[in-house]
């Protein structure tokens, strides 16, 4: 306890006085990976850790002449813990880069540490649009909710869905999904009858779904974070919502590849919009899925794994681009503007917004070889985060 207080006191003064925080010694390149390995978002932590380790296994544990050291820390999904760990990693371990961040409040808690210590911070999972504005040192390797929600606002009204109730987790990404889906859906002539928000922690969907049944929309639009989709799907089916003529549409967070196979055949036909499916039919993705499953006892990679895997790519290539120039700003500069083929398709790290520009797909749940997959049937190319397009 005493040691922790001392560390905190020292780190705080070093950060606030703007003292130079020496980075790792010259022979190692340290990546501090902060993830929820326990608690409600633990599946996200497990997916990203596995993906980061796969990237290192495939690409080697040296980069730009330095030995890569991956330091994985469990923040248990609590923002205060994320912040303390970020501080310790920067001050004690002298990491070159911070990465991970499973939920929006966790990313926001660490942002001031990245800014004060000038340490690049790669957000691999959290997806509220405003996160990248919390620090100029943040680069995102996953996606934003506005980016994937707008596609559904275009698809639904063209496919017989005229009225919708939205149901989202009541925090940053849910608010983004609700806003950007609804605005686009109504612009296209649809009507949003009601907007429902469920608590993030231990949600009970039953009373909300009962309300939706009474309101009888053509469809229910859902966003819940990765790991919570199966619970919504189960209750949706148990209440016979589909039989009452209410379709489910959602962002791909709900039909998450990590859980999809456990949702049962009732999920077949659900249409979602998202940036990654394990069924994406490219050679790069087939190899990624096969290697990931081989290294992790058949576990299927989801969009969180891809955010982690691509985040490692962004970090490795930035280290090479910085060409031995030490320090956070050079590494950050090396992250901006990268273009590469990800398992999800072609991506660009936009130098202005530090967001991923990527293709967004419409997908339908189908059974192939006895397993459920999100099968892509349409694509919107090179989508920027719409929240930032408006501002520019
Ligand atoms: C967030 C967004 C988390 C989307 C998620 O799963 C997700 C977030 C843990 O920003 O908190 O699927």
Short mmCIF file of C-alpha atoms and ligand atoms in Angstrom, two decimals:
data_model
loop_
_atom_site.label_atom_id
_atom_site.label_comp_id
_atom_site.label_asym_id
_atom_site.label_seq_id
_atom_site.Cartn_x
_atom_site.Cartn_y
_atom_site.Cartn_z
CA UNK A 1 0.00 0.00 0.00
CA UNK A 2 2.71 2.42 1.07
CA UNK A 3 4.71 1.62 -2.03
CA UNK A 4 1.69 2.23 -4.23
CA UNK A 5 1.14 5.64 -2.62
CA UNK A 6 4.77 6.55 -3.08
CA UNK A 7 4.66 5.48 -6.70
CA UNK A 8 1.53 7.53 -7.23
CA UNK A 9 2.97 10.59 -5.56
CA UNK A 10 6.19 10.35 -7.54
CA UNK A 11 4.44 9.70 -10.80
CA UNK A 12 2.04 12.55 -10.29
CA UNK A 13 4.80 15.04 -9.60
CA UNK A 14 6.87 13.81 -12.53
CA UNK A 15 3.88 14.15 -14.81
CA UNK A 16 2.68 17.52 -13.58
CA UNK A 17 6.15 19.08 -13.49
CA UNK A 18 6.65 17.95 -17.04
CA UNK A 19 9.89 16.19 -16.15
CA UNK A 20 11.29 14.16 -19.00
CA UNK A 21 10.08 10.61 -18.51
CA UNK A 22 12.82 8.52 -20.03
CA UNK A 23 11.42 5.71 -22.11
CA UNK A 24 12.56 2.12 -22.05
CA UNK A 25 16.29 1.63 -22.34
CA UNK A 26 17.62 1.43 -25.86
CA UNK A 27 17.55 -2.33 -26.21
CA UNK A 28 13.86 -2.95 -25.48
CA UNK A 29 10.61 -1.69 -26.95
CA UNK A 30 7.90 -1.89 -24.30
CA UNK A 31 4.17 -2.12 -24.98
CA UNK A 32 1.87 -1.68 -21.95
CA UNK A 33 -1.36 -3.52 -22.79
CA UNK A 34 -4.16 -2.60 -20.35
CA UNK A 35 -7.24 -4.80 -20.67
CA UNK A 36 -10.29 -5.98 -18.69
CA UNK A 37 -9.19 -9.60 -18.14
CA UNK A 38 -11.84 -10.11 -15.42
CA UNK A 39 -15.32 -8.63 -14.93
CA UNK A 40 -18.15 -7.99 -17.41
CA UNK A 41 -15.86 -7.15 -20.35
CA UNK A 42 -13.40 -10.04 -19.80
CA UNK A 43 -14.12 -11.62 -23.21
CA UNK A 44 -12.79 -8.43 -24.83
CA UNK A 45 -9.58 -8.65 -22.82
CA UNK A 46 -9.07 -12.31 -23.72
CA UNK A 47 -9.64 -11.68 -27.43
CA UNK A 48 -7.23 -8.75 -27.58
CA UNK A 49 -4.50 -10.44 -25.56
CA UNK A 50 -4.68 -13.51 -27.79
CA UNK A 51 -4.54 -11.34 -30.92
CA UNK A 52 -1.55 -9.31 -29.69
CA UNK A 53 0.34 -12.51 -28.86
CA UNK A 54 -0.52 -13.96 -32.27
CA UNK A 55 0.84 -10.84 -33.96
CA UNK A 56 4.15 -11.19 -32.09
CA UNK A 57 4.34 -14.93 -32.82
CA UNK A 58 3.86 -14.23 -36.54
CA UNK A 59 6.06 -11.14 -36.87
CA UNK A 60 8.81 -11.83 -34.37
CA UNK A 61 9.69 -10.30 -31.02
CA UNK A 62 12.13 -7.73 -32.30
CA UNK A 63 11.26 -4.49 -34.08
CA UNK A 64 13.56 -1.72 -35.35
CA UNK A 65 16.46 -3.58 -33.74
CA UNK A 66 14.84 -3.74 -30.30
CA UNK A 67 13.45 -6.61 -28.27
CA UNK A 68 9.67 -6.30 -27.90
CA UNK A 69 8.32 -6.64 -24.38
CA UNK A 70 4.52 -6.96 -24.02
CA UNK A 71 3.32 -6.12 -20.50
CA UNK A 72 -0.32 -7.21 -20.02
CA UNK A 73 -2.23 -5.70 -17.06
CA UNK A 74 -5.79 -6.42 -15.90
CA UNK A 75 -7.76 -3.25 -15.06
CA UNK A 76 -10.84 -5.36 -14.10
CA UNK A 77 -12.99 -2.92 -16.07
CA UNK A 78 -12.68 -0.09 -13.52
CA UNK A 79 -11.54 3.38 -14.70
CA UNK A 80 -9.61 4.24 -11.51
CA UNK A 81 -7.60 1.06 -11.92
CA UNK A 82 -6.93 1.78 -15.61
CA UNK A 83 -5.60 5.20 -14.70
CA UNK A 84 -3.34 3.92 -11.92
CA UNK A 85 -1.95 1.15 -14.13
CA UNK A 86 -1.31 3.57 -17.00
CA UNK A 87 0.60 5.83 -14.63
CA UNK A 88 2.69 2.96 -13.27
CA UNK A 89 3.46 1.65 -16.75
CA UNK A 90 4.63 5.08 -17.90
CA UNK A 91 6.63 6.04 -14.81
CA UNK A 92 8.02 2.70 -13.54
CA UNK A 93 8.15 0.47 -16.59
CA UNK A 94 8.87 3.38 -18.95
CA UNK A 95 6.74 1.85 -21.69
CA UNK A 96 7.07 3.25 -25.21
CA UNK A 97 3.36 2.91 -25.89
CA UNK A 98 0.10 2.27 -24.03
CA UNK A 99 -2.52 0.04 -25.71
CA UNK A 100 -5.75 -1.89 -25.12
CA UNK A 101 -8.73 -0.11 -23.43
CA UNK A 102 -11.78 -2.37 -23.42
CA UNK A 103 -14.51 0.16 -22.58
CA UNK A 104 -14.98 3.87 -23.19
CA UNK A 105 -14.71 5.01 -19.53
CA UNK A 106 -11.41 3.10 -19.26
CA UNK A 107 -9.92 4.81 -22.33
CA UNK A 108 -11.06 8.23 -21.09
CA UNK A 109 -9.47 7.61 -17.67
CA UNK A 110 -6.05 6.96 -19.21
CA UNK A 111 -6.13 9.79 -21.78
CA UNK A 112 -4.62 12.49 -19.48
CA UNK A 113 -1.67 10.20 -18.69
CA UNK A 114 -0.94 9.81 -22.41
CA UNK A 115 -1.08 13.58 -22.91
CA UNK A 116 1.04 14.53 -19.89
CA UNK A 117 3.74 11.94 -20.59
CA UNK A 118 3.57 12.28 -24.41
CA UNK A 119 3.06 8.53 -24.72
CA UNK A 120 1.14 7.25 -27.75
CA UNK A 121 -2.03 5.40 -26.69
CA UNK A 122 -3.56 2.90 -29.10
CA UNK A 123 -7.27 2.34 -28.38
CA UNK A 124 -8.05 -1.14 -29.68
CA UNK A 125 -11.61 -1.71 -28.40
CA UNK A 126 -13.45 1.31 -26.96
CA UNK A 127 -15.54 2.91 -29.69
CA UNK A 128 -17.20 6.16 -28.61
CA UNK A 129 -16.38 8.73 -31.27
CA UNK A 130 -15.15 11.43 -28.86
CA UNK A 131 -12.33 9.28 -27.38
CA UNK A 132 -9.73 10.45 -29.91
CA UNK A 133 -10.48 14.05 -28.91
CA UNK A 134 -9.54 13.31 -25.29
CA UNK A 135 -5.81 13.32 -26.16
CA UNK A 136 -3.72 14.18 -29.24
CA UNK A 137 -1.68 11.05 -28.39
CA UNK A 138 -4.61 8.66 -28.96
CA UNK A 139 -4.76 6.59 -32.14
CA UNK A 140 -7.67 4.17 -32.71
CA UNK A 141 -7.24 0.75 -34.32
CA UNK A 142 -10.85 -0.50 -33.93
CA UNK A 143 -13.88 1.50 -35.04
CA UNK A 144 -16.45 4.05 -33.91
CA UNK A 145 -20.16 3.46 -33.32
CA UNK A 146 -21.25 6.32 -35.64
CA UNK A 147 -19.17 4.68 -38.40
CA UNK A 148 -21.10 1.40 -38.32
CA UNK A 149 -24.56 2.70 -37.23
CA UNK A 150 -25.14 5.03 -40.19
CA UNK A 151 -24.98 2.07 -42.61
CA UNK A 152 -27.96 0.49 -40.85
CA UNK A 153 -29.87 3.79 -41.03
CA UNK A 154 -29.50 3.57 -44.82
CA UNK A 155 -30.20 -0.15 -45.22
CA UNK A 156 -33.32 -0.55 -43.02
CA UNK A 157 -35.75 1.88 -44.74
CA UNK A 158 -34.82 0.48 -48.15
CA UNK A 159 -35.73 -2.98 -46.91
CA UNK A 160 -39.27 -2.53 -45.67
CA UNK A 161 -38.47 -1.25 -42.17
CA UNK A 162 -40.42 2.00 -41.64
CA UNK A 163 -40.71 2.18 -37.84
CA UNK A 164 -38.09 1.35 -35.23
CA UNK A 165 -37.54 1.37 -31.46
CA UNK A 166 -33.89 1.74 -30.44
CA UNK A 167 -32.43 -0.11 -27.43
CA UNK A 168 -28.88 0.79 -26.38
CA UNK A 169 -26.56 0.51 -23.37
CA UNK A 170 -26.69 3.81 -21.55
CA UNK A 171 -23.17 5.20 -22.01
CA UNK A 172 -20.93 6.71 -24.71
CA UNK A 173 -21.07 4.12 -27.52
CA UNK A 174 -24.80 3.47 -26.95
CA UNK A 175 -25.57 7.18 -27.17
CA UNK A 176 -23.50 7.39 -30.38
CA UNK A 177 -25.28 4.39 -31.93
CA UNK A 178 -28.73 5.74 -31.01
CA UNK A 179 -27.99 9.22 -32.38
CA UNK A 180 -26.29 8.28 -35.64
CA UNK A 181 -28.67 5.43 -36.51
CA UNK A 182 -31.79 7.51 -35.71
CA UNK A 183 -30.69 10.64 -37.59
CA UNK A 184 -29.91 8.70 -40.76
CA UNK A 185 -33.00 6.47 -40.49
CA UNK A 186 -35.29 9.51 -40.15
CA UNK A 187 -33.47 11.37 -42.95
CA UNK A 188 -34.43 8.39 -45.12
CA UNK A 189 -38.12 8.71 -44.13
CA UNK A 190 -38.21 6.18 -41.27
CA UNK A 191 -39.81 6.86 -37.87
CA UNK A 192 -38.14 6.20 -34.51
CA UNK A 193 -41.08 5.53 -32.16
CA UNK A 194 -39.09 5.26 -28.93
CA UNK A 195 -35.48 5.39 -27.68
CA UNK A 196 -34.75 3.03 -24.78
CA UNK A 197 -31.54 2.94 -22.75
CA UNK A 198 -30.52 0.05 -20.48
CA UNK A 199 -27.89 0.29 -17.72
CA UNK A 200 -24.39 -0.87 -18.68
CA UNK A 201 -23.85 -2.91 -15.51
CA UNK A 202 -25.94 -6.09 -15.08
CA UNK A 203 -28.74 -5.10 -17.45
CA UNK A 204 -32.17 -6.77 -17.30
CA UNK A 205 -33.62 -6.52 -20.81
CA UNK A 206 -37.03 -8.05 -19.98
CA UNK A 207 -39.02 -4.91 -19.06
CA UNK A 208 -37.57 -3.04 -22.07
CA UNK A 209 -38.46 -5.83 -24.48
CA UNK A 210 -42.00 -5.97 -23.07
CA UNK A 211 -42.37 -2.26 -23.85
CA UNK A 212 -41.08 -2.82 -27.39
CA UNK A 213 -43.64 -5.61 -27.89
CA UNK A 214 -46.44 -3.25 -26.92
CA UNK A 215 -45.14 -0.51 -29.24
CA UNK A 216 -45.06 -2.93 -32.23
CA UNK A 217 -42.36 -1.33 -34.42
CA UNK A 218 -41.27 -3.02 -37.67
CA UNK A 219 -37.86 -3.54 -36.08
CA UNK A 220 -35.84 -3.16 -32.89
CA UNK A 221 -32.39 -1.58 -33.39
CA UNK A 222 -29.90 -2.76 -30.72
CA UNK A 223 -26.45 -1.80 -29.48
CA UNK A 224 -24.91 -3.56 -26.48
CA UNK A 225 -21.16 -3.96 -25.96
CA UNK A 226 -19.34 -7.12 -27.00
CA UNK A 227 -20.07 -9.97 -24.61
CA UNK A 228 -23.68 -8.88 -23.93
CA UNK A 229 -25.29 -9.80 -27.26
CA UNK A 230 -26.26 -13.37 -26.34
CA UNK A 231 -28.35 -12.18 -23.37
CA UNK A 232 -30.36 -9.76 -25.54
CA UNK A 233 -30.85 -12.35 -28.26
CA UNK A 234 -32.02 -14.98 -25.76
CA UNK A 235 -34.65 -12.71 -24.22
CA UNK A 236 -35.74 -11.39 -27.64
CA UNK A 237 -36.44 -14.95 -28.77
CA UNK A 238 -37.93 -16.14 -25.46
CA UNK A 239 -40.49 -13.34 -25.63
CA UNK A 240 -41.43 -14.33 -29.17
CA UNK A 241 -40.64 -10.86 -30.50
CA UNK A 242 -39.76 -12.30 -33.91
CA UNK A 243 -43.02 -14.26 -34.04
CA UNK A 244 -44.89 -11.04 -33.17
CA UNK A 245 -43.46 -9.62 -36.42
CA UNK A 246 -40.69 -7.47 -34.88
CA UNK A 247 -37.33 -7.90 -36.61
CA UNK A 248 -34.03 -7.39 -34.84
CA UNK A 249 -31.42 -5.16 -36.52
CA UNK A 250 -28.19 -4.19 -34.76
CA UNK A 251 -24.57 -3.19 -34.92
CA UNK A 252 -22.25 -6.19 -35.17
CA UNK A 253 -21.41 -5.85 -31.46
CA UNK A 254 -24.60 -7.85 -30.82
CA UNK A 255 -23.89 -10.81 -33.13
CA UNK A 256 -20.28 -10.86 -31.93
CA UNK A 257 -18.29 -13.76 -33.45
CA UNK A 258 -17.12 -14.72 -29.95
CA UNK A 259 -20.69 -15.57 -28.87
CA UNK A 260 -22.65 -16.07 -32.09
CA UNK A 261 -22.43 -19.86 -32.11
CA UNK A 262 -24.02 -20.01 -28.65
CA UNK A 263 -27.03 -17.92 -29.71
CA UNK A 264 -28.80 -20.79 -31.49
CA UNK A 265 -30.71 -20.95 -34.75
CA UNK A 266 -33.08 -18.21 -33.60
CA UNK A 267 -30.34 -15.75 -34.56
CA UNK A 268 -30.44 -16.84 -38.22
CA UNK A 269 -31.52 -13.98 -40.48
CA UNK A 270 -30.56 -11.12 -38.14
CA UNK A 271 -29.03 -8.29 -40.19
CA UNK A 272 -26.24 -6.15 -38.69
CA UNK A 273 -23.76 -3.53 -39.90
CA UNK A 274 -20.11 -3.74 -38.85
CA UNK A 275 -16.50 -3.54 -39.96
CA UNK A 276 -15.44 -7.15 -39.29
CA UNK A 277 -16.78 -10.67 -39.66
CA UNK A 278 -14.79 -13.86 -39.08
CA UNK A 279 -16.42 -14.99 -42.35
CA UNK A 280 -14.87 -12.11 -44.37
CA UNK A 281 -13.84 -13.95 -47.55
CA UNK A 282 -10.26 -12.69 -48.09
CA UNK A 283 -7.04 -14.70 -48.04
CA UNK A 284 -5.62 -12.45 -45.31
CA UNK A 285 -8.65 -13.08 -43.09
CA UNK A 286 -8.73 -16.83 -43.71
CA UNK A 287 -5.13 -17.07 -42.55
CA UNK A 288 -5.81 -14.81 -39.55
CA UNK A 289 -8.82 -16.89 -38.41
CA UNK A 290 -7.01 -20.21 -38.93
CA UNK A 291 -3.87 -19.07 -37.06
CA UNK A 292 -5.94 -17.52 -34.24
CA UNK A 293 -8.02 -20.68 -33.78
CA UNK A 294 -4.94 -22.89 -33.89
CA UNK A 295 -3.21 -20.84 -31.18
CA UNK A 296 -6.31 -20.59 -28.94
CA UNK A 297 -8.03 -23.99 -28.82
CA UNK A 298 -10.57 -23.24 -31.54
CA UNK A 299 -11.65 -19.83 -30.15
CA UNK A 300 -13.03 -17.71 -33.00
CA UNK A 301 -11.59 -14.19 -33.33
CA UNK A 302 -14.10 -11.34 -33.13
CA UNK A 303 -13.85 -7.64 -34.03
CA UNK A 304 -12.02 -6.95 -30.75
CA UNK A 305 -9.29 -9.40 -31.77
CA UNK A 306 -8.92 -7.57 -35.09
CA UNK A 307 -8.68 -4.21 -33.30
CA UNK A 308 -5.88 -5.69 -31.16
CA UNK A 309 -4.07 -7.38 -34.05
CA UNK A 310 -4.16 -4.27 -36.24
CA UNK A 311 -3.18 -2.11 -33.28
CA UNK A 312 -0.01 -4.20 -32.94
CA UNK A 313 0.65 -3.70 -36.65
CA UNK A 314 0.27 0.05 -36.23
CA UNK A 315 2.72 -0.03 -33.29
CA UNK A 316 5.34 -2.24 -35.02
CA UNK A 317 5.31 -0.20 -38.23
CA UNK A 318 5.44 3.06 -36.26
CA UNK A 319 8.56 1.83 -34.46
CA UNK A 320 10.15 1.11 -37.85
CA UNK A 321 9.00 4.48 -39.26
CA UNK A 322 10.47 6.34 -36.27
CA UNK A 323 13.87 4.89 -37.27
CA UNK A 324 15.40 4.88 -33.84
CA UNK A 325 14.30 8.43 -33.03
CA UNK A 326 13.27 7.94 -29.41
CA UNK A 327 10.25 9.42 -27.74
CA UNK A 328 6.48 9.48 -27.99
CA UNK A 329 6.00 12.19 -30.63
CA UNK A 330 8.17 10.37 -33.21
CA UNK A 331 6.33 7.11 -32.56
CA UNK A 332 2.96 8.88 -32.82
CA UNK A 333 3.98 10.43 -36.14
CA UNK A 334 4.90 6.96 -37.39
CA UNK A 335 1.38 5.71 -36.67
CA UNK A 336 -0.41 8.37 -38.69
CA UNK A 337 -1.24 7.71 -42.31
CA UNK A 338 -0.55 3.96 -42.31
CA UNK A 339 -2.42 2.08 -45.05
CA UNK A 340 -2.59 -1.71 -44.98
CA UNK A 341 -4.70 -4.77 -45.62
CA UNK A 342 -6.28 -5.91 -42.37
CA UNK A 343 -8.26 -9.14 -41.92
CA UNK A 344 -11.32 -6.82 -42.17
CA UNK A 345 -10.24 -5.30 -45.53
CA UNK A 346 -8.27 -2.20 -46.56
CA UNK A 347 -7.74 0.34 -43.73
CA UNK A 348 -6.15 3.77 -43.32
CA UNK A 349 -5.13 5.50 -40.09
CA UNK A 350 -6.36 9.01 -40.90
CA UNK A 351 -3.52 11.41 -40.03
CA UNK A 352 -5.90 14.27 -39.12
CA UNK A 353 -8.43 12.42 -36.95
CA UNK A 354 -6.26 9.45 -35.81
CA UNK A 355 -9.27 7.25 -36.63
CA UNK A 356 -9.53 4.18 -38.87
CA UNK A 357 -11.06 4.78 -42.30
CA UNK A 358 -12.53 1.43 -43.34
CA UNK A 359 -15.20 -0.51 -45.23
CA UNK A 360 -18.47 -1.16 -43.40
CA UNK A 361 -20.44 -4.29 -44.30
CA UNK A 362 -24.06 -5.36 -44.11
CA UNK A 363 -24.22 -8.94 -42.91
CA UNK A 364 -26.85 -11.57 -42.26
CA UNK A 365 -26.55 -14.44 -39.76
CA UNK A 366 -26.43 -17.74 -41.68
CA UNK A 367 -25.50 -21.33 -40.93
CA UNK A 368 -22.51 -22.68 -42.80
CA UNK A 369 -21.04 -26.13 -42.10
CA UNK A 370 -23.08 -26.35 -38.90
CA UNK A 371 -21.83 -23.01 -37.53
CA UNK A 372 -23.38 -19.55 -37.35
CA UNK A 373 -21.61 -16.71 -39.16
CA UNK A 374 -22.19 -13.06 -40.06
CA UNK A 375 -22.19 -13.41 -43.85
CA UNK A 376 -21.40 -10.14 -45.65
CA UNK A 377 -23.81 -9.24 -48.50
CA UNK A 378 -23.10 -5.55 -49.13
CA UNK A 379 -20.30 -3.05 -48.47
CA UNK A 380 -19.91 0.72 -48.09
CA UNK A 381 -16.31 1.54 -49.02
CA UNK A 382 -13.86 3.74 -47.09
CA UNK A 383 -16.14 5.07 -44.35
CA UNK A 384 -14.73 7.86 -42.15
CA UNK A 385 -16.06 8.45 -38.64
CA UNK A 386 -19.17 10.52 -39.52
CA UNK A 387 -18.91 12.48 -36.27
CA UNK A 388 -15.64 13.96 -37.53
CA UNK A 389 -16.68 14.44 -41.15
CA UNK A 390 -19.30 16.93 -39.91
CA UNK A 391 -16.74 18.93 -37.97
CA UNK A 392 -14.18 19.16 -40.76
C1 LIG B 1 -17.41 -0.30 -26.34
C2 LIG B 1 -17.96 -0.16 -27.61
C3 LIG B 1 -17.23 -1.59 -25.80
C4 LIG B 1 -18.35 -1.30 -28.34
C5 LIG B 1 -17.62 -2.70 -26.54
O1 LIG B 1 -17.47 -3.97 -26.08
C6 LIG B 1 -18.19 -2.55 -27.79
C7 LIG B 1 -17.03 0.89 -25.56
C8 LIG B 1 -16.81 -4.24 -24.87
O2 LIG B 1 -16.69 1.92 -26.17
O3 LIG B 1 -17.11 0.82 -24.32
O4 LIG B 1 -18.58 -3.66 -28.47
#
